[in-house]
Coordinates of C-alpha atoms in Angstrom, one line a residue:
M1 CA 0.0 0.0 0.0
A2 CA 2.9 2.4 0.8
I3 CA 4.4 1.8 -2.6
Q4 CA 1.0 2.5 -4.3
E5 CA 0.6 5.7 -2.3
L6 CA 4.2 6.7 -3.2
I7 CA 3.5 6.2 -6.9
T8 CA 0.2 8.1 -6.7
D9 CA 1.9 10.9 -4.9
Q10 CA 4.7 11.1 -7.5
I11 CA 2.1 11.2 -10.4
D12 CA 0.3 14.0 -8.6
H13 CA 3.5 16.0 -8.2
L14 CA 4.3 15.5 -11.9
Y15 CA 0.9 16.6 -12.9
K16 CA 1.1 19.7 -10.8
F17 CA 4.5 20.4 -12.2
Y18 CA 3.1 20.1 -15.7
L19 CA 0.3 22.5 -14.9
H20 CA 2.9 24.9 -13.6
T21 CA 4.9 24.7 -16.8
L22 CA 1.8 25.6 -18.8
T23 CA 1.9 29.1 -17.2
F24 CA 5.0 29.9 -19.3
S25 CA 4.1 28.0 -22.5
D26 CA 3.7 29.7 -25.8
P27 CA 0.1 31.1 -26.0
R28 CA 0.3 31.3 -29.8
V29 CA 0.3 27.6 -30.3
E30 CA -2.3 26.5 -27.7
K31 CA -5.2 26.0 -30.2
W32 CA -3.1 24.5 -33.0
L33 CA -3.6 20.9 -34.0
F34 CA -2.3 18.4 -31.2
M35 CA -1.0 21.3 -29.1
D36 CA -3.7 21.6 -26.5
S37 CA -2.4 18.6 -24.6
P38 CA 0.3 15.9 -25.0
R39 CA -2.3 13.2 -25.0
W40 CA -2.4 13.0 -28.9
T41 CA 1.3 13.0 -29.3
I42 CA 1.7 10.3 -26.6
A43 CA -1.1 8.2 -28.1
I44 CA 0.3 8.4 -31.6
T45 CA 3.8 7.5 -30.4
L46 CA 2.4 4.5 -28.5
L47 CA 0.4 3.4 -31.6
Y48 CA 3.6 3.7 -33.6
L49 CA 5.5 1.4 -31.2
L50 CA 2.5 -1.0 -31.3
I51 CA 2.8 -1.1 -35.1
V52 CA 6.5 -1.7 -34.9
W53 CA 5.9 -4.7 -32.6
L54 CA 2.8 -6.1 -34.2
G55 CA 3.3 -5.2 -37.9
P56 CA 6.0 -7.7 -38.7
K57 CA 4.0 -10.5 -37.0
V58 CA 0.9 -9.7 -39.1
M59 CA 3.0 -9.6 -42.3
A60 CA 4.9 -12.8 -41.5
S61 CA 2.5 -15.0 -43.4
R62 CA 1.7 -12.5 -46.1
D63 CA 3.5 -11.5 -49.3
P64 CA 5.2 -8.1 -49.3
F65 CA 3.6 -5.1 -50.9
T66 CA 5.4 -3.3 -53.7
L67 CA 3.9 0.1 -53.0
K68 CA 5.8 1.9 -55.8
W69 CA 3.3 4.7 -56.4
P70 CA 2.4 5.3 -52.8
M71 CA 6.1 5.6 -52.0
I72 CA 6.6 8.0 -54.8
M73 CA 3.7 10.2 -53.6
Y74 CA 4.8 9.9 -50.0
N75 CA 8.4 10.9 -50.7
F76 CA 7.1 13.8 -52.8
V77 CA 4.9 15.1 -50.0
C78 CA 7.7 14.8 -47.5
M79 CA 10.0 16.7 -49.8
L80 CA 7.4 19.5 -50.2
I81 CA 6.9 19.8 -46.5
S82 CA 10.6 20.1 -45.9
L83 CA 10.9 22.6 -48.7
H84 CA 8.0 24.7 -47.2
I85 CA 9.6 24.7 -43.7
L86 CA 13.0 25.6 -45.1
K87 CA 11.6 28.4 -47.2
E88 CA 9.6 29.9 -44.4
N89 CA 12.4 29.7 -41.9
V90 CA 15.0 31.3 -44.2
I91 CA 12.7 34.1 -45.4
C92 CA 11.3 35.0 -42.0
G93 CA 14.6 34.5 -40.2
Y94 CA 16.3 36.8 -42.7
Q95 CA 13.5 39.5 -42.4
L96 CA 13.9 39.4 -38.6
G97 CA 17.7 39.4 -38.6
Y98 CA 17.9 36.1 -36.8
S99 CA 21.3 35.2 -35.3
L100 CA 22.8 31.9 -36.3
S101 CA 24.6 31.6 -33.0
C102 CA 22.2 33.0 -30.4
Q103 CA 18.5 33.8 -30.9
E104 CA 16.1 34.2 -28.1
V105 CA 12.4 33.2 -28.4
V106 CA 10.1 36.1 -29.1
Y107 CA 6.5 35.3 -28.3
S108 CA 5.0 37.7 -30.7
Y109 CA 2.1 37.8 -33.2
E110 CA 4.2 39.9 -35.5
E111 CA 3.9 38.5 -39.0
Y112 CA 7.3 36.9 -39.4
E113 CA 7.6 35.7 -35.8
H114 CA 4.2 34.1 -36.1
R115 CA 5.2 32.5 -39.4
I116 CA 8.3 31.0 -37.9
A117 CA 6.2 29.5 -35.0
M118 CA 3.8 28.0 -37.6
S119 CA 6.7 26.7 -39.7
L120 CA 8.1 25.0 -36.6
W121 CA 4.7 23.5 -35.9
W122 CA 4.9 22.1 -39.4
F123 CA 8.3 20.7 -38.5
Y124 CA 6.8 18.9 -35.5
F125 CA 3.9 17.6 -37.6
S126 CA 6.3 16.3 -40.3
K127 CA 7.7 13.9 -37.6
F128 CA 4.2 12.4 -37.4
V129 CA 4.1 12.1 -41.2
E130 CA 7.6 10.5 -41.4
M131 CA 6.5 7.7 -39.1
L132 CA 5.1 6.2 -42.4
D133 CA 8.8 5.4 -43.2
T134 CA 8.4 2.5 -40.8
V135 CA 5.0 1.5 -42.1
F136 CA 6.4 1.1 -45.6
F137 CA 9.2 -1.0 -44.2
I138 CA 6.8 -3.3 -42.5
L139 CA 4.4 -3.6 -45.5
R140 CA 7.3 -4.4 -47.8
K141 CA 8.7 -6.8 -45.2
K142 CA 12.0 -4.9 -44.9
N143 CA 12.2 -5.9 -41.3
S144 CA 16.0 -5.6 -41.1
Q145 CA 15.5 -1.9 -41.5
L146 CA 13.6 -1.7 -38.2
T147 CA 16.8 -1.0 -36.3
F148 CA 17.0 0.5 -32.8
L149 CA 18.3 3.7 -34.3
H150 CA 15.4 4.0 -36.8
V151 CA 12.7 3.3 -34.2
Y152 CA 14.2 5.4 -31.5
H153 CA 14.6 8.3 -33.9
H154 CA 11.0 8.2 -35.1
A155 CA 9.4 7.5 -31.7
S156 CA 11.3 10.3 -29.9
M157 CA 11.3 13.2 -32.4
F158 CA 7.6 13.6 -32.4
G159 CA 7.3 13.9 -28.7
L160 CA 10.5 16.1 -28.3
W161 CA 9.2 18.5 -30.8
W162 CA 5.8 18.7 -29.2
I163 CA 7.7 20.0 -26.2
G164 CA 9.7 22.4 -28.4
I165 CA 6.7 23.9 -30.0
K166 CA 4.7 24.1 -26.8
W167 CA 7.4 26.2 -25.0
V168 CA 10.0 27.5 -27.5
A169 CA 8.4 27.9 -31.0
G170 CA 11.2 30.1 -32.2
G171 CA 14.7 31.3 -31.1
Q172 CA 17.3 28.6 -31.1
S173 CA 14.8 26.0 -32.1
W174 CA 14.7 27.8 -35.5
F175 CA 18.3 26.8 -36.3
G176 CA 17.9 23.1 -35.8
A177 CA 14.6 22.9 -37.7
T178 CA 16.0 24.8 -40.6
L179 CA 19.1 22.6 -40.8
N180 CA 17.2 19.4 -40.5
S181 CA 14.6 20.5 -43.1
F182 CA 17.4 21.2 -45.6
I183 CA 18.8 17.7 -45.1
H184 CA 15.4 16.1 -45.3
F185 CA 14.6 18.0 -48.5
I186 CA 17.7 16.4 -50.1
M187 CA 17.1 13.1 -48.4
Y188 CA 13.5 12.7 -49.6
S189 CA 14.5 13.9 -53.1
Y190 CA 16.9 10.9 -53.1
Y191 CA 14.1 8.6 -51.9
L192 CA 11.8 9.9 -54.6
L193 CA 14.3 9.1 -57.3
A194 CA 15.0 5.7 -55.8
A195 CA 11.3 4.8 -55.6
M196 CA 11.0 5.3 -59.3
G197 CA 13.0 2.2 -60.0
P198 CA 16.1 0.9 -61.7
R199 CA 16.1 3.4 -64.5
M200 CA 17.0 6.1 -61.9
Q201 CA 20.1 4.2 -60.6
K202 CA 22.5 6.3 -62.6
Y203 CA 21.3 9.4 -60.7
L204 CA 21.8 7.9 -57.3
W205 CA 25.6 7.8 -57.0
W206 CA 25.6 10.3 -54.2
K207 CA 24.0 8.1 -51.5
R208 CA 27.2 8.0 -49.4
Y209 CA 27.4 11.8 -49.5
L210 CA 23.9 12.0 -48.2
T211 CA 24.9 9.9 -45.3
Q212 CA 27.9 12.2 -44.7
M213 CA 25.6 15.2 -44.8
Q214 CA 23.4 13.6 -42.1
F215 CA 26.5 13.0 -40.1
G216 CA 27.5 16.6 -40.5
Q217 CA 24.1 17.7 -39.4
F218 CA 24.5 16.0 -36.1
V219 CA 27.9 17.5 -35.5
V220 CA 26.7 21.0 -36.4
G221 CA 23.6 20.6 -34.2
L222 CA 25.6 19.5 -31.2
F223 CA 28.2 22.2 -31.6
H224 CA 25.4 24.8 -32.0
A225 CA 23.7 23.7 -28.8
C226 CA 27.0 23.5 -26.8
Q227 CA 28.2 27.0 -27.9
S228 CA 24.8 28.4 -27.1
L229 CA 24.9 27.0 -23.6
Y230 CA 28.6 28.1 -23.1
F231 CA 27.9 31.7 -24.1
E232 CA 24.7 31.7 -22.0
C233 CA 22.4 32.5 -24.9
N234 CA 19.0 33.8 -23.7
F235 CA 17.2 30.5 -24.3
P236 CA 15.9 28.0 -21.7
R237 CA 18.8 26.0 -20.2
W238 CA 16.7 22.9 -19.8
M239 CA 16.1 22.9 -23.6
H240 CA 19.8 23.4 -24.2
W241 CA 20.6 20.3 -22.1
A242 CA 17.7 18.3 -23.7
L243 CA 19.1 19.1 -27.2
I244 CA 22.6 18.2 -26.2
L245 CA 21.7 14.9 -24.4
Y246 CA 19.4 13.8 -27.2
G247 CA 22.0 14.8 -29.8
I248 CA 24.7 12.7 -28.1
T249 CA 22.4 9.6 -28.3
I250 CA 21.6 10.1 -31.9
F251 CA 25.2 10.9 -32.8
S252 CA 26.5 7.8 -31.1
L253 CA 24.0 5.5 -32.7
F254 CA 24.7 7.1 -36.1
I255 CA 28.4 6.7 -35.7
N256 CA 27.9 3.0 -35.0
F257 CA 25.8 2.7 -38.1
Y258 CA 28.3 4.5 -40.3
I259 CA 31.2 2.4 -39.1
H260 CA 29.4 -0.9 -39.8
A261 CA 27.9 0.3 -43.1
Y262 CA 30.8 2.2 -44.7
I263 CA 34.0 1.3 -43.0
R264 CA 33.6 -2.4 -42.0
K265 CA 31.0 -2.8 -44.8
E266 CA 29.2 -5.3 -42.7
R267 CA 25.8 -4.1 -43.8
L268 CA 26.4 -4.3 -47.5
P269 CA 25.9 -7.4 -49.6
K270 CA 29.1 -9.4 -50.1
S271 CA 28.9 -8.8 -53.8
E272 CA 29.0 -5.0 -53.2
R273 CA 31.7 -4.8 -50.5
S274 CA 34.4 -4.5 -53.0
L275 CA 32.3 -2.2 -55.3
S276 CA 31.1 0.3 -52.7
S277 CA 32.8 3.2 -54.5
K278 CA 31.0 2.4 -57.8
P279 CA 27.4 3.2 -58.7
R280 CA 25.0 0.4 -57.7
T281 CA 22.9 -1.5 -60.2
A282 CA 20.5 -3.1 -57.8
E283 CA 17.1 -1.4 -57.3
A284 CA 17.4 1.1 -54.5
Q285 CA 14.0 2.1 -53.2
N286 CA 12.8 3.7 -50.0
G287 CA 13.8 1.3 -47.4
E288 CA 16.9 0.1 -49.3
A289 CA 18.5 3.5 -49.2
L290 CA 19.6 5.2 -46.0
Q291 CA 16.5 5.9 -44.1
N292 CA 17.0 8.3 -41.1
G293 CA 20.0 6.3 -40.0
A294 CA 18.9 2.9 -41.2
S295 CA 21.0 1.2 -43.8
R296 CA 20.3 -0.3 -47.2
D297 CA 18.3 -3.5 -46.9
S298 CA 19.8 -6.5 -48.6
K299 CA 20.5 -9.6 -46.5
K300 CA 22.7 -7.7 -44.1
T301 CA 23.4 -8.2 -40.4
K302 CA 22.3 -5.7 -37.8

């Protein structure tokens, strides 16, 4: 009984703390989709994890789906969303004279500040849309792509950015969202070409460079958060530390992936390990190309 009371007491304290934090949340985003409460974000994330666990079991006795045209449309939509976020952030950030090193959050309804907040909401929402990466893997029975890095990234980003939009829809958050949207625009452009089939192979020689760009994004993001904290930028310290700690986990997992995939070549087919510097002739579709840190699927070890 004492343990039950202790748990109940802790839950009550956490709820009261949450209510306290709402007193300094961003009033601009309160009525936007999913932003009134974390319940929708939590529910969607739990549903995502359920699909990751149950999906492969359901598909085990079924033939894989091809899904060529759905993937083409999906990658095109993701590419457009990233382009929209990138365009809005660059234009509005330029008009407001945003600093690349230290920018405080301005909770203003001024046109450009409001557009940045809305653009960052779109960035948060894009993490919901991008969960379909995993659904495509499952339906196509590319289960080897469901790595810890892949699932961890998709399951965590949606929730973390709900917190970001709820309290800091602007300021330093602008930099990370802009950088990530630039990388994702290029990334989903690659996937769009890959989903079109073998005839596009000659245009996909730059896969390894895409991976290196993703790696560079993590390095720049970590450096940006650390320098902002060091120089005591006027931005919530708890968010600085959250970005740094999360960045370290993603960076570490991605380093592990890169070493295995491109240095040890353990995740490439044996026939390709000696040809990794040459253009590939095998079909590279969404799920076979690098997918948010997951490697190309082709009888590889994880």
